[in-house]
Amino acid sequence: MAKEKMTGLLVNGSVRTAGVTFYTKKGKTIMRAATSNQPRRNSRNQFVARQRMKQTTALWNALKGTEPMFSGGKSAYGRFCTLASTLPVVFTPRQGEYATATLLIPGMPVSDGTLPSVKQNLDRVDGTSALTTDLKVTALGRNEELRIYCLRQTEENGTPQLRVSYASVPRRGEGSVGGNTYQVLTQADGTLALAGTCFADDNTGWALMRVDGDRCSSQTVVTRCRRYEAFTTEEAMKRSAESYGGLTD
């Protein structure tokens, strides 16, 4: 493509400034308006897609401080977005206390890798609330690490927020994460369980991840938290859409 100097700029492709776009076509510099009088389209599908991206970004921002491990994509964030695209969409308004809400959603991905995934359930062991697994203790590699993620749904100044912490899990004895303590147990069938009153908290989600060097297991959150459901209804979608100017055909 030809290049020209114009008002001190080297035009190669296009330059947009002060409501005007300059671009080069067949060796000539052409100027056209950079703005449009057409209203921004906001169909239902477009609005849902924008709300999904808003939600995915909020979840990633809550998780990224834990140095999350996601493989199989061009970036950890990109892979997270792909996996999070299957989550229910929450609808939040443009302004107000719920505009910046971040909501804990069952099935939220916390890692993606090549190690075998750990199946997890919130259950009870010997009368105590527990996170049970299908992971045989004998299946853990000598240098393998277990990490537990604690995702807590909080209310901060009237706004739902998600706070995430993680810690290594000891092979035996007592462990802690996010201010919660638990006991590491081996069940009669040889599988691993973590027992503690914290696993009865309906505002908290959990994920146990296997790590071996730069490899990890693919894990999602298990939780009884249902705070997010109020933001997934048709009424919530309509209120949110109205705050953005309504839907278009």
Coordinates of C-alpha atoms in Angstrom, one line a residue:
M1 CA 0.0 0.0 0.0
A2 CA 1.2 3.5 -0.9
K3 CA 2.2 5.8 1.9
E4 CA 1.8 9.6 2.1
K5 CA 2.8 12.2 4.5
M6 CA 0.0 14.4 5.7
T7 CA 0.1 17.0 8.5
G8 CA 3.1 15.3 9.9
L9 CA 1.6 11.8 9.9
L10 CA 2.6 8.8 7.9
V11 CA -0.7 7.3 6.7
N12 CA -0.6 3.6 6.3
G13 CA -4.0 2.0 6.7
S14 CA -6.2 4.6 8.4
V15 CA -6.0 7.3 11.1
R16 CA -9.0 8.4 13.0
T17 CA -8.9 11.8 14.8
A18 CA -11.4 14.6 15.7
G19 CA -14.3 12.8 14.2
V20 CA -12.6 12.2 10.8
T21 CA -10.9 9.2 9.4
F22 CA -8.0 9.4 6.8
Y23 CA -7.2 6.3 4.9
T24 CA -5.3 5.4 1.7
K25 CA -7.0 3.8 -1.3
K26 CA -5.2 3.3 -4.7
G27 CA -2.5 5.6 -3.7
K28 CA -4.8 8.5 -2.7
T29 CA -5.6 9.7 0.8
I30 CA -9.3 9.9 1.4
M31 CA -11.1 11.6 4.3
R32 CA -14.5 10.6 5.6
A33 CA -16.5 11.1 8.8
A34 CA -15.5 8.8 11.6
T35 CA -18.9 8.9 13.4
S36 CA -22.3 7.5 12.5
N37 CA -25.7 8.9 13.3
Q38 CA -27.2 5.4 13.3
P39 CA -28.2 4.3 16.8
R40 CA -26.2 1.4 18.4
R41 CA -28.0 -1.8 17.8
N42 CA -28.8 -3.8 20.9
S43 CA -30.8 -6.8 19.9
R44 CA -31.6 -9.4 22.5
N45 CA -28.8 -11.7 21.3
Q46 CA -26.3 -8.8 21.2
F47 CA -27.3 -7.7 24.7
V48 CA -26.9 -11.2 26.1
A49 CA -23.5 -11.6 24.5
R50 CA -22.4 -8.3 26.0
Q51 CA -23.6 -9.3 29.5
R52 CA -21.9 -12.6 29.2
M53 CA -18.6 -10.9 28.4
K54 CA -19.1 -8.5 31.3
Q55 CA -19.7 -11.4 33.6
T56 CA -16.7 -13.4 32.3
T57 CA -14.4 -10.4 32.8
A58 CA -15.7 -9.9 36.3
L59 CA -15.1 -13.6 37.2
W60 CA -11.6 -13.6 35.7
N61 CA -10.7 -10.4 37.7
A62 CA -11.8 -12.2 40.8
L63 CA -9.7 -15.3 40.0
K64 CA -6.6 -13.9 38.4
G65 CA -4.9 -13.0 41.7
T66 CA -4.6 -16.7 42.4
E67 CA -2.2 -17.2 39.4
P68 CA -4.8 -19.5 37.7
M69 CA -3.6 -22.3 35.4
F70 CA -5.4 -22.7 32.1
S71 CA -3.8 -24.5 29.1
G72 CA -5.2 -25.4 25.6
G73 CA -5.6 -21.8 24.4
K74 CA -3.6 -18.8 23.2
S75 CA -3.7 -17.4 26.7
A76 CA -5.0 -18.4 30.2
Y77 CA -7.6 -15.6 29.9
G78 CA -8.7 -16.8 26.4
R79 CA -9.1 -20.4 27.6
F80 CA -11.1 -19.2 30.7
C81 CA -13.4 -17.2 28.4
T82 CA -14.1 -20.3 26.3
L83 CA -14.9 -22.5 29.3
A84 CA -16.9 -19.8 31.0
S85 CA -19.1 -19.4 27.9
T86 CA -21.2 -22.3 29.1
L87 CA -22.2 -20.7 32.4
P88 CA -25.7 -19.2 32.9
V89 CA -25.7 -15.5 32.0
V90 CA -26.3 -13.0 34.9
F91 CA -27.8 -9.6 34.0
T92 CA -26.6 -6.5 35.9
P93 CA -27.6 -2.9 35.3
R94 CA -25.4 -0.1 33.9
Q95 CA -25.5 1.9 37.1
G96 CA -26.3 1.5 40.7
E97 CA -25.1 -0.9 43.5
Y98 CA -25.5 -4.0 41.3
A99 CA -23.6 -2.6 38.3
T100 CA -20.3 -4.0 39.5
A101 CA -21.7 -7.2 41.0
T102 CA -19.6 -10.4 40.7
L103 CA -21.5 -13.6 41.4
L104 CA -20.5 -17.0 42.4
I105 CA -21.8 -19.5 39.8
P106 CA -21.7 -23.3 40.1
G107 CA -19.5 -24.9 37.5
M108 CA -17.2 -21.8 37.2
P109 CA -13.9 -23.0 35.9
V110 CA -10.8 -22.5 38.1
S111 CA -8.2 -24.5 36.1
D112 CA -7.7 -26.4 32.8
G113 CA -5.0 -28.9 32.2
T114 CA -4.0 -32.4 31.3
L115 CA -3.9 -34.2 34.7
P116 CA -7.0 -36.3 35.6
S117 CA -9.8 -34.2 37.0
V118 CA -11.0 -34.7 40.5
K119 CA -14.7 -35.4 41.0
Q120 CA -16.0 -33.4 44.0
N121 CA -19.2 -33.2 46.1
L122 CA -20.4 -31.3 49.1
D123 CA -21.4 -34.1 51.5
R124 CA -21.0 -35.3 55.0
V125 CA -18.4 -37.7 56.5
D126 CA -19.0 -39.1 60.0
G127 CA -21.6 -36.5 60.7
T128 CA -19.4 -33.5 59.6
S129 CA -19.8 -31.4 56.5
A130 CA -17.1 -32.3 54.0
L131 CA -15.8 -32.0 50.4
T132 CA -15.6 -35.5 49.2
T133 CA -13.7 -36.7 46.1
D134 CA -13.0 -39.7 43.9
L135 CA -9.3 -39.2 44.2
K136 CA -7.5 -42.2 45.6
V137 CA -4.7 -41.1 48.0
T138 CA -2.4 -43.7 46.5
A139 CA -2.9 -42.1 43.1
L140 CA -1.1 -38.9 44.1
G141 CA 2.4 -38.6 42.6
R142 CA 5.3 -38.1 44.9
N143 CA 5.9 -34.5 43.8
E144 CA 2.2 -33.7 43.2
E145 CA 0.6 -30.9 45.0
L146 CA -3.1 -30.4 45.9
R147 CA -4.5 -26.9 45.9
I148 CA -7.8 -26.0 47.3
Y149 CA -9.7 -22.9 46.1
C150 CA -12.1 -21.1 48.3
L151 CA -14.6 -18.8 46.5
R152 CA -16.8 -16.7 48.9
Q153 CA -19.8 -14.7 47.9
T154 CA -19.8 -11.5 50.0
E155 CA -21.8 -8.3 50.2
E156 CA -19.7 -5.1 50.1
N157 CA -21.6 -1.8 50.4
G158 CA -24.7 -3.6 49.2
T159 CA -23.0 -5.1 46.2
P160 CA -22.4 -8.9 45.7
Q161 CA -18.7 -9.5 45.3
L162 CA -16.6 -12.7 44.8
R163 CA -13.4 -13.2 46.8
V164 CA -11.1 -16.0 45.9
S165 CA -8.2 -17.5 47.9
Y166 CA -6.3 -20.8 47.6
A167 CA -3.7 -22.8 49.6
S168 CA -1.8 -26.1 49.4
V169 CA -3.5 -29.1 51.0
P170 CA -1.4 -31.2 53.4
R171 CA -1.3 -34.9 52.9
R172 CA -2.7 -35.4 56.3
G173 CA -3.7 -33.5 59.4
E174 CA -5.2 -30.0 59.4
G175 CA -5.2 -27.5 56.6
S176 CA -6.6 -24.0 56.2
V177 CA -7.7 -21.6 53.4
G178 CA -9.4 -18.3 53.4
G179 CA -9.6 -18.3 57.2
N180 CA -11.3 -21.7 57.2
T181 CA -9.8 -24.9 58.8
Y182 CA -10.5 -28.5 57.8
Q183 CA -9.2 -32.0 58.4
V184 CA -7.7 -34.2 55.7
L185 CA -9.2 -37.6 55.8
T186 CA -8.8 -40.9 54.0
Q187 CA -12.1 -42.7 53.6
A188 CA -12.7 -46.4 53.9
D189 CA -12.5 -46.8 50.1
G190 CA -9.2 -45.0 50.0
T191 CA -10.5 -41.7 48.6
L192 CA -9.6 -38.2 49.9
A193 CA -12.0 -36.0 51.8
L194 CA -11.7 -32.7 53.5
A195 CA -14.0 -32.3 56.6
G196 CA -14.9 -29.1 58.4
T197 CA -17.9 -26.8 59.2
C198 CA -16.8 -24.4 56.4
F199 CA -18.1 -26.9 53.8
A200 CA -21.6 -26.2 55.2
D201 CA -21.5 -22.5 54.3
D202 CA -24.0 -21.9 51.5
N203 CA -22.1 -18.7 50.4
T204 CA -18.9 -20.5 49.6
G205 CA -17.7 -22.5 46.7
W206 CA -14.8 -25.0 46.5
A207 CA -12.5 -26.6 44.0
L208 CA -9.6 -29.1 44.6
M209 CA -6.9 -29.0 41.9
R210 CA -4.0 -31.4 41.2
V211 CA -0.7 -29.7 40.3
D212 CA 2.5 -31.3 39.1
G213 CA 5.0 -28.7 37.8
D214 CA 3.3 -26.8 35.0
R215 CA 0.6 -29.4 34.6
C216 CA -2.8 -29.3 36.4
S217 CA -6.2 -30.9 36.4
S218 CA -9.3 -29.3 35.0
Q219 CA -11.6 -28.2 37.8
T220 CA -14.8 -26.3 38.3
V221 CA -16.5 -24.9 41.4
V222 CA -19.0 -26.9 43.5
T223 CA -21.2 -24.7 45.7
R224 CA -24.7 -24.5 47.2
C225 CA -24.7 -20.7 46.7
R226 CA -27.7 -19.6 44.7
R227 CA -27.3 -15.8 45.0
Y228 CA -26.7 -15.6 41.2
E229 CA -30.2 -17.0 40.3
A230 CA -32.0 -13.7 41.0
F231 CA -29.8 -12.1 38.2
T232 CA -30.7 -14.8 35.6
T233 CA -34.5 -14.3 35.3
E234 CA -36.3 -12.7 32.4
E235 CA -37.3 -9.8 34.7
A236 CA -33.6 -9.3 35.5
M237 CA -32.7 -9.3 31.8
K238 CA -35.4 -6.7 31.0
R239 CA -34.4 -4.4 33.9
S240 CA -30.8 -4.6 32.8
A241 CA -31.6 -4.0 29.2
E242 CA -33.6 -0.9 30.1
S243 CA -30.7 0.6 32.0
Y244 CA -28.7 0.4 28.8
G245 CA -31.4 2.0 26.7
G246 CA -33.6 -1.0 25.9
L247 CA -33.5 -3.6 23.2
T248 CA -33.8 -3.0 19.5
D249 CA -35.3 -5.2 16.8

